[in-house]
Amino acid sequence: MAQMPDGELAPRSGLLPASAADGLSQRTLHAYLHIPFCRVRCGYCDYNTYTSTELRGVTQNSFLDNLLTEISFSKNVLQQLSPQNREFSTVFFGGGTPTQLAAEQLALVLETLRNEFGIEENAEITTEANPDTVDERYLTTLAEAGFTRVSIGMQSSVASVLKTLDRTHNPENVAKAVSAAKAAGLQVSVDLIYGTPGESLDDWRESLATAIDLEPNHISAYSLIVEPGTKLARQVRSGQLSAPSDDDHADKYEIAEQMISAAGFDWYEVCNWSKDESTMSQHNLAYWRSNDWWGYGPGAHSHIGGTRWWNVKHPSAYAERLVAGESPALARENLDESEKATERVLLELRLREGMSIELLKSINPLVAKPISQFIADGMVNAADAIRGQLTLTLKGRLLADALVRDLLG
Ligand SMILES: C[S@@+](CC[C@H](N)C(=O)[O-])C[C@H]1O[C@@H](n2cnc3c(N)ncnc32)[C@H](O)[C@@H]1O
Ligand code: SF4
């Protein structure tokens, strides 16, 4: 999140190495737009986002101009890489709080992407939304502009948990936002967080039950990470709050799986459940399957054909670059074949479809031993392993990160 990898300095021209075009026709192209505004900062969050006093003169209007400039800039860079025109397969507005912008502003950005690149028919087009920032008029404007999906930051339905998280939204507004999104014809995902200090197992059950009663198409549930440098980290360090234990996280994950699947959802990635295949997040699947995406906005990360880069973080530094006609990229790295394969293990093992054991063997020839152990320990499905695919059981999902470490040797 807040930490940027090191990498090498990115060229101000933004031009990509020729290797980024290798195998281009086998990959889809996706757009992520980072909107770096929040009314207040939640105590646990270290995303690249700014409240009004931290913006050093950047306004929402000037930011919008910069974002549109980066879209034109990206068109030029991608055309120089390959003359082949590629439409976007999905578009995702994240933040920060994208819905701090007017609906008409988000619609304008989408229209610009459509005009510059084209967007595939029936593409998934999502915005994240804070419950207090949207109503039916707002969401209908988005739907009319082509948005198909909204991901609502619910986090919890329990007042004391929301207070510890510093969330300012009124929990009743979540139900209102979900109804408004459905009335506008949008698919709905809700985001939950578990493991907040002081959250009991019953609190978590109550949040899950409330989320399920809203009848969304999709639910994400993330364990709370105590990010260094946040207010939450200071509260934990001073002893004011106690960090949740691994056992608490594991118990809550099992409760989530049990309640969400009983309500008719299936997991398709460790932290994500959907009603059916058509409501899985196609945008996130594209990341996990190592496709190409351009991340627009301050601090946004991009990936095209094994070249990864990330933009300067502050919206004022981002503005300076674009106004000067330069790339906003700060640094970049080119992944070699072995780094690409390692990345695939990290991402694909978390998917329900799992990953090919052949691919694992090409990275670590000694992988048979840990796999046999995982089967013996009930972490991976034996039948799938026999047909050459490594897929996680519920027990394996609880320890996915540790399994990846063992597989990479
Ligand atoms: C960065 S927010 C952006 C969308 C919107 N502002 C919101 O809060 O819902 C996206 C998701 O990341 C989650 N998130 C942020 N910091 C986190 C942390 N330290 N641990 C777990 N989830 C976190 C948020 O709760 C939210 O569901
Ligand atoms: S509203 Fe979302 S992005 Fe903004 S500070 Fe809170 S969690 Fe972070």
Short mmCIF file of C-alpha atoms and ligand atoms in Angstrom, two decimals:
data_model
loop_
_atom_site.label_atom_id
_atom_site.label_comp_id
_atom_site.label_asym_id
_atom_site.label_seq_id
_atom_site.Cartn_x
_atom_site.Cartn_y
_atom_site.Cartn_z
CA MET A 1 0.00 0.00 0.00
CA ALA A 2 1.94 3.11 1.12
CA GLN A 3 5.32 1.52 0.54
CA MET A 4 6.62 1.89 -2.99
CA PRO A 5 9.04 -0.75 -4.28
CA ASP A 6 12.50 0.57 -5.26
CA GLY A 7 12.83 -0.08 -9.01
CA GLU A 8 14.87 2.09 -11.40
CA LEU A 9 13.93 5.68 -12.27
CA ALA A 10 11.29 5.72 -15.01
CA PRO A 11 12.04 7.75 -18.16
CA ARG A 12 10.18 11.06 -18.36
CA SER A 13 9.07 10.09 -21.88
CA GLY A 14 7.09 7.20 -20.34
CA LEU A 15 8.12 4.99 -23.28
CA LEU A 16 8.05 1.26 -22.58
CA PRO A 17 10.76 -1.26 -23.48
CA ALA A 18 10.05 -3.28 -26.63
CA SER A 19 9.81 -6.43 -24.47
CA ALA A 20 6.50 -5.13 -23.06
CA ALA A 21 4.92 -5.92 -26.45
CA ASP A 22 5.90 -9.62 -26.35
CA GLY A 23 2.80 -11.83 -26.38
CA LEU A 24 0.60 -8.73 -26.29
CA SER A 25 -2.27 -10.27 -28.26
CA GLN A 26 -2.64 -12.98 -25.58
CA ARG A 27 -3.32 -10.47 -22.83
CA THR A 28 -6.31 -8.24 -22.16
CA LEU A 29 -5.97 -4.55 -21.25
CA HIS A 30 -7.60 -2.96 -18.17
CA ALA A 31 -7.84 0.52 -16.68
CA TYR A 32 -7.54 1.43 -12.99
CA LEU A 33 -8.17 5.06 -12.00
CA HIS A 34 -6.98 6.19 -8.59
CA ILE A 35 -9.02 9.05 -7.09
CA PRO A 36 -6.93 10.29 -4.14
CA PHE A 37 -9.51 12.17 -2.06
CA CYS A 38 -11.13 11.36 1.27
CA ARG A 39 -13.21 13.60 3.51
CA VAL A 40 -11.41 12.17 6.57
CA ARG A 41 -8.74 9.51 6.84
CA CYS A 42 -9.78 6.27 8.57
CA GLY A 43 -7.32 5.36 11.35
CA TYR A 44 -6.34 2.01 9.82
CA CYS A 45 -5.83 3.13 6.21
CA ASP A 46 -2.49 3.92 4.56
CA TYR A 47 -3.73 4.16 0.99
CA ASN A 48 -2.51 7.07 -1.11
CA THR A 49 -5.31 9.47 -0.28
CA TYR A 50 -5.55 13.08 0.95
CA THR A 51 -7.98 15.19 2.91
CA SER A 52 -8.66 18.78 1.81
CA THR A 53 -5.90 20.31 4.01
CA GLU A 54 -3.24 17.98 2.56
CA LEU A 55 -3.71 18.76 -1.13
CA ARG A 56 -1.18 21.64 -1.55
CA GLY A 57 -3.48 23.58 -3.84
CA VAL A 58 -4.70 20.67 -5.96
CA THR A 59 -8.46 20.82 -6.49
CA GLN A 60 -10.81 18.13 -7.69
CA ASN A 61 -11.22 20.06 -10.96
CA SER A 62 -7.49 20.45 -11.59
CA PHE A 63 -6.99 16.78 -10.73
CA LEU A 64 -9.62 15.82 -13.28
CA ASP A 65 -7.72 17.75 -15.98
CA ASN A 66 -4.51 15.93 -15.02
CA LEU A 67 -6.24 12.54 -15.17
CA LEU A 68 -7.57 13.27 -18.67
CA THR A 69 -4.05 14.34 -19.71
CA GLU A 70 -2.64 11.04 -18.46
CA ILE A 71 -5.23 9.18 -20.54
CA SER A 72 -4.06 10.96 -23.73
CA PHE A 73 -0.46 10.37 -22.67
CA SER A 74 -1.10 6.63 -22.23
CA LYS A 75 -2.67 6.42 -25.67
CA ASN A 76 0.51 7.78 -27.18
CA VAL A 77 2.79 5.45 -25.16
CA LEU A 78 0.76 2.35 -26.03
CA GLN A 79 0.57 3.31 -29.70
CA GLN A 80 4.35 3.64 -29.81
CA LEU A 81 4.65 0.21 -28.21
CA SER A 82 2.36 -1.44 -30.75
CA PRO A 83 0.13 -0.08 -33.53
CA GLN A 84 -2.48 -2.70 -32.60
CA ASN A 85 -5.50 -0.92 -31.09
CA ARG A 86 -6.55 -2.48 -27.79
CA GLU A 87 -9.85 -1.73 -26.12
CA PHE A 88 -10.22 -1.86 -22.35
CA SER A 89 -11.81 -5.07 -21.08
CA THR A 90 -12.67 -3.62 -17.66
CA VAL A 91 -12.45 -0.24 -15.93
CA PHE A 92 -12.18 0.26 -12.15
CA PHE A 93 -12.30 3.55 -10.22
CA GLY A 94 -10.72 3.14 -6.79
CA GLY A 95 -9.31 5.32 -4.09
CA GLY A 96 -9.44 7.14 -1.89
CA THR A 97 -13.05 7.91 -2.53
CA PRO A 98 -13.92 8.08 -6.23
CA THR A 99 -17.44 9.14 -5.30
CA GLN A 100 -16.07 12.39 -3.82
CA LEU A 101 -16.05 13.47 -7.48
CA ALA A 102 -19.36 14.41 -9.07
CA ALA A 103 -21.04 11.57 -10.99
CA GLU A 104 -20.71 13.69 -14.14
CA GLN A 105 -16.92 13.88 -13.60
CA LEU A 106 -16.58 10.10 -13.33
CA ALA A 107 -18.77 9.82 -16.45
CA LEU A 108 -16.47 12.23 -18.29
CA VAL A 109 -13.39 10.15 -17.44
CA LEU A 110 -15.14 7.02 -18.68
CA GLU A 111 -16.20 8.78 -21.86
CA THR A 112 -12.60 9.87 -22.46
CA LEU A 113 -11.34 6.30 -22.07
CA ARG A 114 -14.02 5.17 -24.51
CA ASN A 115 -13.12 7.85 -27.06
CA GLU A 116 -9.37 7.32 -26.81
CA PHE A 117 -9.22 3.52 -26.63
CA GLY A 118 -12.69 2.00 -26.87
CA ILE A 119 -14.21 -0.19 -24.17
CA GLU A 120 -15.39 -3.73 -24.92
CA GLU A 121 -19.11 -4.29 -25.16
CA ASN A 122 -20.55 -5.53 -21.84
CA ALA A 123 -17.31 -4.61 -20.07
CA GLU A 124 -17.39 -4.55 -16.28
CA ILE A 125 -17.09 -0.91 -15.14
CA THR A 126 -16.86 -0.46 -11.38
CA THR A 127 -16.51 2.33 -8.90
CA GLU A 128 -15.76 2.01 -5.22
CA ALA A 129 -18.14 4.09 -3.12
CA ASN A 130 -18.37 5.22 0.48
CA PRO A 131 -21.96 4.77 1.69
CA ASP A 132 -22.47 8.45 2.59
CA THR A 133 -21.44 9.75 -0.82
CA VAL A 134 -24.01 8.19 -3.16
CA ASP A 135 -27.76 8.33 -3.75
CA GLU A 136 -30.06 7.11 -6.52
CA ARG A 137 -29.57 10.18 -8.71
CA TYR A 138 -25.79 9.84 -8.46
CA LEU A 139 -25.81 6.11 -9.21
CA THR A 140 -28.33 6.46 -12.05
CA THR A 141 -26.03 9.02 -13.69
CA LEU A 142 -23.20 6.47 -13.45
CA ALA A 143 -25.35 3.65 -14.84
CA GLU A 144 -26.44 5.84 -17.76
CA ALA A 145 -22.79 6.58 -18.49
CA GLY A 146 -22.05 2.85 -18.72
CA PHE A 147 -21.02 1.86 -15.18
CA THR A 148 -22.14 -1.67 -14.35
CA ARG A 149 -21.03 -2.23 -10.77
CA VAL A 150 -20.46 -0.49 -7.46
CA SER A 151 -18.30 -1.73 -4.60
CA ILE A 152 -19.53 -0.29 -1.31
CA GLY A 153 -17.20 0.13 1.68
CA MET A 154 -19.39 -1.27 4.45
CA GLN A 155 -16.61 -2.72 6.67
CA SER A 156 -18.92 -3.59 9.61
CA SER A 157 -22.46 -3.02 10.80
CA VAL A 158 -21.50 -2.75 14.46
CA ALA A 159 -21.30 0.84 15.74
CA SER A 160 -18.42 0.20 18.20
CA VAL A 161 -16.33 -1.51 15.46
CA LEU A 162 -16.95 1.33 12.99
CA LYS A 163 -15.89 3.77 15.72
CA THR A 164 -12.59 1.93 16.33
CA LEU A 165 -12.00 1.96 12.57
CA ASP A 166 -12.75 5.73 12.53
CA ARG A 167 -15.37 5.17 9.85
CA THR A 168 -17.62 8.18 9.70
CA HIS A 169 -20.50 6.67 7.74
CA ASN A 170 -23.87 6.05 9.30
CA PRO A 171 -24.41 2.24 9.10
CA GLU A 172 -28.00 2.82 7.91
CA ASN A 173 -26.64 4.49 4.79
CA VAL A 174 -25.17 1.17 3.60
CA ALA A 175 -28.66 -0.30 3.06
CA LYS A 176 -29.75 2.94 1.37
CA ALA A 177 -26.73 2.89 -0.94
CA VAL A 178 -27.31 -0.77 -1.85
CA SER A 179 -31.02 -0.16 -2.66
CA ALA A 180 -30.13 2.92 -4.71
CA ALA A 181 -27.51 0.94 -6.66
CA LYS A 182 -29.98 -1.86 -7.38
CA ALA A 183 -32.64 0.66 -8.44
CA ALA A 184 -30.09 2.15 -10.85
CA GLY A 185 -29.48 -1.32 -12.31
CA LEU A 186 -25.94 -1.74 -10.98
CA GLN A 187 -24.38 -4.90 -9.61
CA VAL A 188 -23.43 -4.53 -5.96
CA SER A 189 -20.41 -5.71 -4.01
CA VAL A 190 -19.89 -4.98 -0.32
CA ASP A 191 -16.47 -4.81 1.37
CA LEU A 192 -16.11 -6.06 4.93
CA ILE A 193 -13.19 -6.00 7.37
CA TYR A 194 -12.73 -8.47 10.21
CA GLY A 195 -10.31 -8.57 13.13
CA THR A 196 -10.78 -4.99 14.36
CA PRO A 197 -9.54 -4.66 17.97
CA GLY A 198 -12.48 -5.29 20.29
CA GLU A 199 -14.62 -7.03 17.63
CA SER A 200 -16.19 -10.19 19.12
CA LEU A 201 -17.09 -13.28 17.10
CA ASP A 202 -20.75 -12.29 17.51
CA ASP A 203 -20.02 -8.77 16.22
CA TRP A 204 -18.51 -10.35 13.10
CA ARG A 205 -21.49 -12.70 12.70
CA GLU A 206 -23.79 -9.68 12.94
CA SER A 207 -21.86 -7.79 10.22
CA LEU A 208 -21.92 -10.82 7.95
CA ALA A 209 -25.65 -11.39 8.51
CA THR A 210 -26.37 -7.72 7.78
CA ALA A 211 -24.28 -7.83 4.60
CA ILE A 212 -25.99 -11.04 3.42
CA ASP A 213 -29.46 -9.57 4.14
CA LEU A 214 -28.65 -6.73 1.73
CA GLU A 215 -28.55 -9.39 -1.04
CA PRO A 216 -25.48 -8.09 -2.89
CA ASN A 217 -24.03 -9.99 -5.87
CA HIS A 218 -20.57 -10.11 -4.36
CA ILE A 219 -18.85 -9.91 -0.96
CA SER A 220 -15.19 -9.19 -0.16
CA ALA A 221 -13.93 -9.83 3.38
CA TYR A 222 -10.42 -8.71 4.34
CA SER A 223 -8.62 -9.18 7.62
CA LEU A 224 -7.59 -5.87 9.14
CA ILE A 225 -3.90 -5.20 8.59
CA VAL A 226 -2.21 -2.92 11.12
CA GLU A 227 -0.23 -0.80 8.66
CA PRO A 228 2.93 0.90 10.02
CA GLY A 229 2.58 4.67 10.36
CA THR A 230 -1.21 4.68 10.78
CA LYS A 231 -3.14 5.98 13.78
CA LEU A 232 -4.20 2.38 14.42
CA ALA A 233 -0.56 1.26 14.59
CA ARG A 234 0.15 3.98 17.17
CA GLN A 235 -2.87 2.93 19.21
CA VAL A 236 -1.69 -0.68 19.18
CA ARG A 237 1.88 0.28 20.06
CA SER A 238 0.79 2.43 23.00
CA GLY A 239 -1.39 -0.40 24.32
CA GLN A 240 -4.60 1.60 23.85
CA LEU A 241 -5.85 -1.13 21.50
CA SER A 242 -4.70 -4.74 21.25
CA ALA A 243 -3.88 -6.24 17.87
CA PRO A 244 -6.06 -9.21 16.96
CA SER A 245 -4.40 -12.63 17.07
CA ASP A 246 -3.87 -15.00 14.15
CA ASP A 247 -6.37 -17.36 15.82
CA ASP A 248 -9.01 -14.62 15.87
CA HIS A 249 -8.43 -13.98 12.14
CA ALA A 250 -8.66 -17.70 11.37
CA ASP A 251 -11.87 -18.17 13.40
CA LYS A 252 -13.45 -15.19 11.66
CA TYR A 253 -12.41 -16.39 8.21
CA GLU A 254 -14.05 -19.75 8.89
CA ILE A 255 -17.23 -18.03 10.09
CA ALA A 256 -17.21 -15.89 6.92
CA GLU A 257 -16.85 -18.93 4.66
CA GLN A 258 -19.58 -20.80 6.51
CA MET A 259 -22.14 -17.95 6.53
CA ILE A 260 -21.42 -16.57 3.06
CA SER A 261 -21.50 -19.96 1.35
CA ALA A 262 -24.69 -20.93 3.24
CA ALA A 263 -26.26 -17.82 1.67
CA GLY A 264 -25.52 -19.13 -1.84
CA PHE A 265 -22.19 -17.47 -2.65
CA ASP A 266 -19.06 -19.32 -3.78
CA TRP A 267 -15.51 -18.23 -3.05
CA TYR A 268 -13.39 -17.64 -6.17
CA GLU A 269 -10.40 -15.96 -4.51
CA VAL A 270 -9.37 -16.28 -0.86
CA CYS A 271 -11.07 -12.98 0.14
CA ASN A 272 -13.85 -12.87 -2.48
CA TRP A 273 -17.21 -14.58 -2.90
CA SER A 274 -19.75 -14.15 -5.72
CA LYS A 275 -23.29 -15.33 -6.42
CA ASP A 276 -22.26 -16.83 -9.75
CA GLU A 277 -19.56 -16.69 -12.40
CA SER A 278 -21.02 -13.59 -14.05
CA THR A 279 -20.61 -11.55 -10.85
CA MET A 280 -16.98 -12.39 -10.08
CA SER A 281 -14.85 -9.23 -10.32
CA GLN A 282 -13.44 -9.50 -13.84
CA HIS A 283 -11.13 -6.59 -13.10
CA ASN A 284 -9.51 -8.24 -10.11
CA LEU A 285 -9.30 -11.57 -11.94
CA ALA A 286 -7.34 -9.75 -14.65
CA TYR A 287 -4.76 -8.65 -12.04
CA TRP A 288 -4.54 -12.12 -10.55
CA ARG A 289 -4.06 -13.66 -14.01
CA SER A 290 -1.22 -11.19 -14.84
CA ASN A 291 -2.94 -9.34 -17.68
CA ASP A 292 -2.05 -5.77 -18.68
CA TRP A 293 -3.38 -2.72 -16.90
CA TRP A 294 -2.70 0.99 -16.91
CA GLY A 295 -3.10 2.57 -13.46
CA TYR A 296 -4.01 6.27 -13.84
CA GLY A 297 -3.61 8.80 -11.05
CA PRO A 298 -1.12 9.60 -8.27
CA GLY A 299 0.66 6.56 -6.83
CA ALA A 300 -1.16 4.20 -9.23
CA HIS A 301 0.66 1.04 -10.32
CA SER A 302 0.66 -0.26 -13.90
CA HIS A 303 1.73 -3.49 -15.56
CA ILE A 304 2.26 -4.06 -19.28
CA GLY A 305 3.96 -7.25 -20.45
CA GLY A 306 6.30 -7.73 -17.47
CA THR A 307 7.14 -4.02 -17.07
CA ARG A 308 5.70 -2.58 -13.88
CA TRP A 309 5.76 1.08 -12.95
CA TRP A 310 4.24 3.36 -10.36
CA ASN A 311 3.39 7.05 -10.44
CA VAL A 312 4.63 9.80 -8.16
CA LYS A 313 2.52 9.80 -5.01
CA HIS A 314 1.37 13.31 -4.25
CA PRO A 315 -1.38 14.82 -6.47
CA SER A 316 0.68 18.05 -6.76
CA ALA A 317 3.78 16.16 -8.02
CA TYR A 318 1.48 14.24 -10.38
CA ALA A 319 0.08 17.53 -11.69
CA GLU A 320 3.57 19.03 -12.20
CA ARG A 321 4.68 16.13 -14.38
CA LEU A 322 1.61 16.11 -16.59
CA VAL A 323 1.48 19.89 -16.98
CA ALA A 324 5.11 19.70 -18.18
CA GLY A 325 4.11 17.07 -20.76
CA GLU A 326 6.04 14.37 -18.89
CA SER A 327 5.16 10.90 -17.69
CA PRO A 328 3.98 10.83 -14.05
CA ALA A 329 5.84 7.52 -13.57
CA LEU A 330 8.34 7.64 -10.70
CA ALA A 331 10.08 4.30 -11.09
CA ARG A 332 9.73 0.97 -12.81
CA GLU A 333 11.04 -2.58 -12.96
CA ASN A 334 11.20 -5.22 -15.66
CA LEU A 335 10.39 -8.69 -14.43
CA ASP A 336 12.50 -11.53 -15.81
CA GLU A 337 10.92 -14.91 -16.57
CA SER A 338 11.62 -16.30 -13.11
CA GLU A 339 10.18 -13.21 -11.37
CA LYS A 340 7.07 -13.41 -13.57
CA ALA A 341 6.61 -17.06 -12.61
CA THR A 342 7.05 -16.30 -8.89
CA GLU A 343 4.46 -13.55 -9.18
CA ARG A 344 2.06 -16.00 -10.79
CA VAL A 345 2.40 -18.40 -7.85
CA LEU A 346 1.66 -15.59 -5.37
CA LEU A 347 -1.50 -14.59 -7.21
CA GLU A 348 -2.87 -17.77 -8.79
CA LEU A 349 -2.64 -20.03 -5.75
CA ARG A 350 -5.22 -17.80 -4.04
CA LEU A 351 -7.76 -18.47 -6.81
CA ARG A 352 -10.31 -21.27 -6.54
CA GLU A 353 -9.12 -22.55 -9.94
CA GLY A 354 -5.63 -22.85 -8.39
CA MET A 355 -2.49 -23.23 -10.45
CA SER A 356 -0.69 -25.70 -12.65
CA ILE A 357 1.80 -27.99 -10.88
CA GLU A 358 3.86 -28.01 -14.12
CA LEU A 359 4.37 -24.27 -13.78
CA LEU A 360 5.41 -24.71 -10.14
CA LYS A 361 7.94 -27.37 -11.15
CA SER A 362 9.48 -24.99 -13.66
CA ILE A 363 10.18 -22.55 -10.79
CA ASN A 364 11.13 -25.01 -8.08
CA PRO A 365 12.01 -28.56 -9.26
CA LEU A 366 11.78 -29.75 -5.63
CA VAL A 367 8.12 -28.83 -5.30
CA ALA A 368 6.83 -32.43 -5.10
CA LYS A 369 7.89 -32.72 -1.44
CA PRO A 370 5.94 -29.72 -0.05
CA ILE A 371 2.94 -30.67 -2.21
CA SER A 372 2.84 -34.20 -0.72
CA GLN A 373 3.02 -32.65 2.73
CA PHE A 374 0.16 -30.23 1.92
CA ILE A 375 -1.98 -33.17 0.75
CA ALA A 376 -1.17 -35.12 3.94
CA ASP A 377 -2.06 -32.03 6.03
CA GLY A 378 -5.35 -31.44 4.18
CA MET A 379 -4.23 -28.07 2.80
CA VAL A 380 -4.72 -28.87 -0.90
CA ASN A 381 -7.19 -31.09 -2.75
CA ALA A 382 -5.66 -34.51 -3.51
CA ALA A 383 -7.90 -35.26 -6.54
CA ASP A 384 -7.02 -31.94 -8.22
CA ALA A 385 -3.30 -32.48 -7.50
CA ILE A 386 -3.46 -35.86 -9.26
CA ARG A 387 -4.81 -34.15 -12.38
CA GLY A 388 -1.99 -31.58 -12.20
CA GLN A 389 -3.71 -28.60 -10.55
CA LEU A 390 -2.94 -27.26 -7.08
CA THR A 391 -6.13 -25.99 -5.39
CA LEU A 392 -6.58 -24.93 -1.78
CA THR A 393 -8.94 -26.51 0.78
CA LEU A 394 -10.49 -24.30 3.47
CA LYS A 395 -7.57 -25.16 5.76
CA GLY A 396 -5.15 -24.22 2.98
CA ARG A 397 -6.92 -20.89 2.38
CA LEU A 398 -6.29 -19.96 6.02
CA LEU A 399 -2.56 -20.39 5.45
CA ALA A 400 -2.26 -19.40 1.78
CA ASP A 401 0.70 -17.05 2.27
CA ALA A 402 2.72 -19.64 4.23
CA LEU A 403 2.02 -22.26 1.54
CA VAL A 404 3.34 -19.93 -1.16
CA ARG A 405 6.57 -19.47 0.83
CA ASP A 406 7.06 -23.26 1.09
CA LEU A 407 6.36 -23.75 -2.63
CA LEU A 408 8.87 -21.14 -3.68
CA GLY A 409 11.48 -22.90 -1.53
C1 LIG B 1 -8.82 1.85 0.28
S1 LIG B 1 -10.55 1.54 0.30
C2 LIG B 1 -11.14 2.55 -0.98
C3 LIG B 1 -12.66 2.59 -1.04
C4 LIG B 1 -13.38 3.42 -0.01
N1 LIG B 1 -12.72 4.60 0.32
C5 LIG B 1 -13.67 2.60 1.22
O1 LIG B 1 -13.09 2.90 2.25
O2 LIG B 1 -14.45 1.69 1.10
C6 LIG B 1 -10.70 -0.08 -0.37
C7 LIG B 1 -10.79 -1.12 0.69
O3 LIG B 1 -9.54 -1.25 1.35
C8 LIG B 1 -9.79 -1.56 2.69
N2 LIG B 1 -8.63 -1.29 3.55
C9 LIG B 1 -7.98 -0.13 3.71
N3 LIG B 1 -7.00 -0.26 4.63
C10 LIG B 1 -7.03 -1.55 5.08
C11 LIG B 1 -6.30 -2.29 6.07
N4 LIG B 1 -5.34 -1.70 6.79
N5 LIG B 1 -6.60 -3.60 6.26
C12 LIG B 1 -7.61 -4.16 5.54
N6 LIG B 1 -8.35 -3.52 4.62
C13 LIG B 1 -8.08 -2.21 4.39
C14 LIG B 1 -10.94 -0.60 2.97
O4 LIG B 1 -11.58 -0.87 4.16
C15 LIG B 1 -11.81 -0.76 1.76
O5 LIG B 1 -12.77 -1.76 1.89
S1 SF4 B 2 -12.47 6.13 3.20
FE1 SF4 B 2 -11.42 4.35 2.25
S2 SF4 B 2 -9.60 5.20 1.22
FE2 SF4 B 2 -10.43 6.83 2.56
S3 SF4 B 2 -9.21 6.65 4.38
FE3 SF4 B 2 -11.05 5.40 4.71
S4 SF4 B 2 -10.49 3.30 4.00
FE4 SF4 B 2 -8.92 4.73 3.26
#
